[in-house]
mmCIF file of C-alpha atoms and ligand atoms in Angstrom:
data_model
loop_
_atom_site.group_PDB
_atom_site.id
_atom_site.type_symbol
_atom_site.label_atom_id
_atom_site.label_comp_id
_atom_site.label_asym_id
_atom_site.label_seq_id
_atom_site.Cartn_x
_atom_site.Cartn_y
_atom_site.Cartn_z
ATOM 1 C CA MET A 1 0.029 0.011 0.000
ATOM 2 C CA VAL A 2 2.893 2.275 0.838
ATOM 3 C CA ARG A 3 4.571 1.637 -2.429
ATOM 4 C CA ARG A 4 1.358 2.050 -4.421
ATOM 5 C CA ARG A 5 0.645 5.493 -3.003
ATOM 6 C CA ARG A 6 1.276 8.535 -5.021
ATOM 7 C CA MET A 7 -0.346 11.890 -5.244
ATOM 8 C CA VAL A 8 -3.194 11.883 -7.770
ATOM 9 C CA ARG A 9 -4.118 15.199 -9.429
ATOM 10 C CA ASN A 10 -6.949 14.167 -11.827
ATOM 11 C CA TYR A 11 -10.144 12.465 -10.957
ATOM 12 C CA ASP A 12 -13.283 10.969 -12.495
ATOM 13 C CA PRO A 13 -15.808 13.769 -11.802
ATOM 14 C CA ASP A 14 -18.780 11.344 -12.206
ATOM 15 C CA ARG A 15 -17.793 8.972 -9.453
ATOM 16 C CA PRO A 16 -18.461 10.347 -6.028
ATOM 17 C CA VAL A 17 -16.605 8.861 -3.047
ATOM 18 C CA PRO A 18 -19.071 6.386 -1.322
ATOM 19 C CA PRO A 19 -20.072 7.716 2.072
ATOM 20 C CA GLU A 20 -18.795 4.705 3.910
ATOM 21 C CA ILE A 21 -15.271 5.259 2.443
ATOM 22 C CA ARG A 22 -15.548 9.003 3.281
ATOM 23 C CA ASP A 23 -16.273 8.013 6.787
ATOM 24 C CA ARG A 24 -13.486 5.454 6.859
ATOM 25 C CA LEU A 25 -10.879 8.078 5.807
ATOM 26 C CA LEU A 26 -12.022 10.332 8.724
ATOM 27 C CA GLU A 27 -12.110 7.446 11.133
ATOM 28 C CA HIS A 28 -8.642 6.512 10.254
ATOM 29 C CA ALA A 29 -7.511 10.198 10.518
ATOM 30 C CA ARG A 30 -8.728 10.150 14.042
ATOM 31 C CA ARG A 31 -6.634 7.159 14.771
ATOM 32 C CA ALA A 32 -3.407 9.000 14.061
ATOM 33 C CA PRO A 33 -0.858 9.327 16.810
ATOM 34 C CA SER A 34 -0.813 12.579 18.619
ATOM 35 C CA ALA A 35 1.502 14.148 21.303
ATOM 36 C CA GLY A 36 0.099 13.639 24.707
ATOM 37 C CA PHE A 37 -2.920 12.228 22.862
ATOM 38 C CA SER A 38 -3.913 15.817 22.374
ATOM 39 C CA GLN A 39 -5.788 15.156 19.275
ATOM 40 C CA GLY A 40 -5.830 18.780 18.465
ATOM 41 C CA TRP A 41 -7.032 18.458 14.957
ATOM 42 C CA ALA A 42 -10.285 19.222 13.052
ATOM 43 C CA PHE A 43 -11.398 18.281 9.563
ATOM 44 C CA LEU A 44 -13.608 20.277 7.156
ATOM 45 C CA VAL A 45 -15.381 17.943 4.710
ATOM 46 C CA LEU A 46 -16.482 19.412 1.377
ATOM 47 C CA GLU A 47 -18.555 17.283 -1.056
ATOM 48 C CA GLU A 48 -21.390 19.556 -2.339
ATOM 49 C CA PRO A 49 -20.260 21.070 -5.699
ATOM 50 C CA ALA A 50 -21.047 24.568 -4.448
ATOM 51 C CA ASP A 51 -18.863 24.071 -1.327
ATOM 52 C CA ARG A 52 -15.984 22.720 -3.404
ATOM 53 C CA ASP A 53 -16.211 25.684 -5.757
ATOM 54 C CA ARG A 54 -16.137 28.003 -2.768
ATOM 55 C CA PHE A 55 -13.005 26.130 -1.531
ATOM 56 C CA TRP A 56 -11.099 26.398 -4.869
ATOM 57 C CA ALA A 57 -12.095 30.061 -5.149
ATOM 58 C CA ALA A 58 -10.838 30.902 -1.660
ATOM 59 C CA ALA A 59 -7.831 28.712 -1.340
ATOM 60 C CA THR A 60 -6.027 28.960 -4.723
ATOM 61 C CA PRO A 61 -4.505 31.962 -6.537
ATOM 62 C CA ARG A 62 -5.572 32.968 -10.034
ATOM 63 C CA THR A 63 -2.263 32.415 -11.738
ATOM 64 C CA GLU A 64 -1.588 30.433 -14.904
ATOM 65 C CA VAL A 65 0.283 27.741 -13.163
ATOM 66 C CA TRP A 66 -2.426 27.138 -10.744
ATOM 67 C CA THR A 67 -5.102 27.059 -13.459
ATOM 68 C CA THR A 68 -3.383 24.111 -15.262
ATOM 69 C CA TRP A 69 -3.099 22.277 -11.960
ATOM 70 C CA LEU A 70 -6.750 23.107 -10.977
ATOM 71 C CA HIS A 71 -8.046 21.510 -14.209
ATOM 72 C CA GLY A 72 -7.749 18.011 -12.858
ATOM 73 C CA MET A 73 -7.900 18.880 -9.085
ATOM 74 C CA ARG A 74 -11.288 20.514 -9.298
ATOM 75 C CA ARG A 75 -12.632 17.298 -10.488
ATOM 76 C CA ALA A 76 -12.145 15.678 -7.055
ATOM 77 C CA PRO A 77 -15.629 14.958 -5.587
ATOM 78 C CA LEU A 78 -14.240 15.227 -2.013
ATOM 79 C CA ILE A 79 -11.982 17.614 -0.282
ATOM 80 C CA ILE A 80 -10.999 17.202 3.330
ATOM 81 C CA VAL A 81 -9.120 20.109 4.947
ATOM 82 C CA PRO A 82 -7.143 18.980 7.948
ATOM 83 C CA HIS A 83 -6.497 21.688 10.621
ATOM 84 C CA SER A 84 -4.059 21.919 13.522
ATOM 85 C CA ASN A 85 -4.863 23.699 16.819
ATOM 86 C CA LYS A 86 -1.803 24.744 18.750
ATOM 87 C CA ASP A 87 -3.803 25.912 21.774
ATOM 88 C CA GLU A 88 -5.083 22.457 22.401
ATOM 89 C CA TYR A 89 -1.504 21.248 22.713
ATOM 90 C CA LEU A 90 -0.485 24.052 24.971
ATOM 91 C CA ASP A 91 -3.508 23.299 27.159
ATOM 92 C CA ARG A 92 -2.865 19.570 27.115
ATOM 93 C CA TYR A 93 0.641 19.929 28.136
ATOM 94 C CA ALA A 94 -0.219 22.369 30.845
ATOM 95 C CA GLN A 95 -2.142 19.548 32.610
ATOM 96 C CA PRO A 96 -0.462 17.949 35.841
ATOM 97 C CA ASP A 97 1.005 14.881 34.073
ATOM 98 C CA LYS A 98 2.914 17.100 31.632
ATOM 99 C CA GLY A 99 3.330 20.197 33.762
ATOM 100 C CA TRP A 100 4.253 22.849 31.082
ATOM 101 C CA THR A 101 2.063 25.400 32.910
ATOM 102 C CA ASP A 102 3.864 28.353 31.472
ATOM 103 C CA ARG A 103 2.670 27.289 28.013
ATOM 104 C CA ASP A 104 6.105 28.331 26.673
ATOM 105 C CA GLU A 105 6.274 27.445 22.954
ATOM 106 C CA SER A 106 10.072 27.136 23.161
ATOM 107 C CA ARG A 107 9.633 23.907 25.026
ATOM 108 C CA TRP A 108 8.354 22.257 21.790
ATOM 109 C CA PRO A 109 11.182 20.901 19.635
ATOM 110 C CA VAL A 110 9.010 21.108 16.543
ATOM 111 C CA PRO A 111 5.322 22.039 16.127
ATOM 112 C CA TYR A 112 3.673 18.735 17.135
ATOM 113 C CA TRP A 113 0.194 20.169 16.416
ATOM 114 C CA ASP A 114 1.156 20.346 12.678
ATOM 115 C CA ILE A 115 2.968 17.156 12.716
ATOM 116 C CA ASP A 116 0.009 15.292 14.186
ATOM 117 C CA ALA A 117 -2.431 16.798 11.538
ATOM 118 C CA GLY A 118 0.145 15.694 9.063
ATOM 119 C CA PHE A 119 0.116 12.124 10.381
ATOM 120 C CA ALA A 120 -3.678 12.156 10.172
ATOM 121 C CA SER A 121 -3.392 13.337 6.553
ATOM 122 C CA LEU A 122 -1.064 10.528 5.641
ATOM 123 C CA LEU A 123 -3.505 7.964 7.067
ATOM 124 C CA MET A 124 -6.155 9.388 4.861
ATOM 125 C CA LEU A 125 -3.888 9.134 1.843
ATOM 126 C CA LEU A 126 -3.034 5.521 2.693
ATOM 127 C CA THR A 127 -6.685 4.673 3.328
ATOM 128 C CA ALA A 128 -7.602 6.066 -0.128
ATOM 129 C CA VAL A 129 -5.097 3.684 -1.774
ATOM 130 C CA ASP A 130 -6.554 0.786 0.285
ATOM 131 C CA GLU A 131 -10.020 1.621 -0.985
ATOM 132 C CA GLY A 132 -8.921 1.930 -4.606
ATOM 133 C CA LEU A 133 -9.075 5.649 -4.703
ATOM 134 C CA GLY A 134 -6.590 8.389 -5.393
ATOM 135 C CA ALA A 135 -5.845 11.426 -3.252
ATOM 136 C CA CYS A 136 -3.433 14.338 -3.173
ATOM 137 C CA PHE A 137 -2.227 16.415 -0.240
ATOM 138 C CA PHE A 138 -1.551 20.014 -1.328
ATOM 139 C CA GLY A 139 -0.800 23.360 0.235
ATOM 140 C CA ILE A 140 -2.827 26.344 0.714
ATOM 141 C CA PRO A 141 -0.746 29.463 0.034
ATOM 142 C CA PRO A 142 -0.349 31.652 3.170
ATOM 143 C CA GLU A 143 -2.006 34.621 1.727
ATOM 144 C CA ARG A 144 -5.172 32.592 0.926
ATOM 145 C CA ILE A 145 -5.510 31.265 4.497
ATOM 146 C CA PRO A 146 -7.447 34.253 5.763
ATOM 147 C CA VAL A 147 -9.719 34.121 2.663
ATOM 148 C CA TYR A 148 -10.288 30.450 3.256
ATOM 149 C CA ARG A 149 -11.004 30.960 6.995
ATOM 150 C CA ALA A 150 -13.494 33.746 6.373
ATOM 151 C CA GLU A 151 -15.292 31.797 3.489
ATOM 152 C CA PHE A 152 -15.869 28.745 5.843
ATOM 153 C CA GLU A 153 -16.007 30.546 9.188
ATOM 154 C CA VAL A 154 -13.018 28.682 10.572
ATOM 155 C CA PRO A 155 -12.066 29.911 14.089
ATOM 156 C CA ASP A 156 -8.703 31.637 14.404
ATOM 157 C CA ALA A 157 -7.343 28.754 16.667
ATOM 158 C CA PHE A 158 -7.450 26.370 13.765
ATOM 159 C CA THR A 159 -4.870 26.453 10.948
ATOM 160 C CA PRO A 160 -5.399 24.453 7.742
ATOM 161 C CA ILE A 161 -2.114 22.511 7.270
ATOM 162 C CA GLY A 162 -2.950 21.965 3.597
ATOM 163 C CA ALA A 163 -5.874 20.075 2.027
ATOM 164 C CA VAL A 164 -6.578 16.580 0.783
ATOM 165 C CA SER A 165 -8.481 15.925 -2.544
ATOM 166 C CA VAL A 166 -9.956 12.523 -2.863
ATOM 167 C CA GLY A 167 -11.642 10.599 -5.763
ATOM 168 C CA TYR A 168 -11.311 7.880 -8.249
ATOM 169 C CA ARG A 169 -8.319 8.384 -10.367
ATOM 170 C CA ALA A 170 -8.491 9.572 -13.989
ATOM 171 C CA ASP A 171 -5.606 9.889 -16.477
ATOM 172 C CA ASP A 172 -3.044 11.855 -14.641
ATOM 173 C CA HIS A 173 0.137 13.495 -15.776
ATOM 174 C CA ARG A 174 3.201 12.738 -13.559
ATOM 175 C CA SER A 175 4.420 15.573 -11.510
ATOM 176 C CA GLY A 176 7.663 17.218 -12.709
ATOM 177 C CA SER A 177 8.971 16.843 -9.171
ATOM 178 C CA LEU A 178 9.189 13.071 -9.556
ATOM 179 C CA ARG A 179 12.031 13.532 -12.053
ATOM 180 C CA ARG A 180 13.990 13.993 -8.920
ATOM 181 C CA GLY A 181 13.552 10.430 -8.172
ATOM 182 C CA HIS A 182 13.509 8.693 -4.853
ATOM 183 C CA ARG A 183 16.729 9.443 -2.785
ATOM 184 C CA SER A 184 18.700 6.241 -2.209
ATOM 185 C CA ALA A 185 19.262 4.976 1.247
ATOM 186 C CA ASP A 186 22.933 5.810 1.067
ATOM 187 C CA GLU A 187 21.950 9.580 0.752
ATOM 188 C CA VAL A 188 19.496 9.717 3.508
ATOM 189 C CA VAL A 189 20.286 6.877 5.995
ATOM 190 C CA HIS A 190 23.146 7.319 8.546
ATOM 191 C CA ARG A 191 24.290 4.330 10.436
ATOM 192 C CA GLY A 192 26.033 4.519 13.827
ATOM 193 C CA HIS A 193 27.162 8.109 13.084
ATOM 194 C CA TRP A 194 26.543 10.855 10.574
ATOM 195 C CA SER A 195 28.528 9.976 7.450
ATOM 196 C CA VAL A 196 28.696 12.206 4.360
HETATM 197 C C1 FMN B 201 3.687 18.942 2.776
HETATM 198 C C2 FMN B 201 3.362 18.531 1.390
HETATM 199 C C3 FMN B 201 2.917 19.607 0.552
HETATM 200 C C4 FMN B 201 2.650 19.302 -0.791
HETATM 201 N N1 FMN B 201 2.087 20.350 -1.595
HETATM 202 C C5 FMN B 201 1.666 20.010 -2.839
HETATM 203 C C6 FMN B 201 1.002 21.044 -3.634
HETATM 204 O O1 FMN B 201 0.715 22.189 -3.142
HETATM 205 N N2 FMN B 201 0.538 20.666 -4.823
HETATM 206 C C7 FMN B 201 0.837 19.493 -5.327
HETATM 207 O O2 FMN B 201 0.385 19.219 -6.439
HETATM 208 N N3 FMN B 201 1.461 18.483 -4.661
HETATM 209 C C8 FMN B 201 1.893 18.759 -3.362
HETATM 210 N N4 FMN B 201 2.469 17.773 -2.666
HETATM 211 C C9 FMN B 201 2.793 16.443 -3.224
HETATM 212 C C10 FMN B 201 4.235 16.286 -3.619
HETATM 213 O O3 FMN B 201 4.609 17.031 -4.776
HETATM 214 C C11 FMN B 201 4.486 14.757 -3.811
HETATM 215 O O4 FMN B 201 4.299 14.115 -2.588
HETATM 216 C C12 FMN B 201 5.984 14.433 -4.260
HETATM 217 O O5 FMN B 201 6.135 15.135 -5.466
HETATM 218 C C13 FMN B 201 6.213 12.993 -4.381
HETATM 219 O O6 FMN B 201 5.245 12.387 -5.229
HETATM 220 P P1 FMN B 201 4.272 11.104 -4.668
HETATM 221 O O7 FMN B 201 3.672 11.589 -3.341
HETATM 222 O O8 FMN B 201 3.295 10.991 -5.720
HETATM 223 O O9 FMN B 201 5.205 9.982 -4.490
HETATM 224 C C14 FMN B 201 2.798 18.042 -1.296
HETATM 225 C C15 FMN B 201 3.314 16.962 -0.477
HETATM 226 C C16 FMN B 201 3.557 17.305 0.829
HETATM 227 C C17 FMN B 201 4.113 16.206 1.692
#
């Protein structure tokens, strides 16, 4: 399943994602690991054509590069927007068993709130493969985030970490990024000590 996964950027617009599969994606997302079991995530599910249109209008710029990319992506019958909530982590780690009552963000080696929402997203991508569907995780440009938030009345505490399109795969062009190829183990794995 891991080897079969790849980002899919064009979908069959006439085949909706069955509700039970949609629910399984979200159920698995909620099974993701989370720091302190904080589970400070939330998911916006968009299936109605009008809601999806509002998403694309709010979350993507009007440039030529995006227009080409949007051609296939807009055909996705389902969009799930995973959000992280930093405050929930600061609150959770201020509890007695963790004890970070100063809520000092410098205690965090990396933003676990975003990592956990990313783990949840990956489980959705893998679940899609398992169910014979395709999916793509993609970014929302920073300048579009306020527009997106306003459009869907997302509270300030929640940050969309990206979005996941889901659907049955249609003919898809391979991303130019793939020409980079998978890095070899020699390049990225260091055994015993950091070797160059
Ligand atoms: C954090 C993150 C952000 C990404 N953003 C985008 C994006 O904005 N648009 C897009 O088409 N693909 C996006 N991708 C997909 C990558 O381009 C893709 O994972 C990479 O090229 C490897 O291809 P594969 O996932 O099909 O193996 C993103 C992936 C990750 C993990």
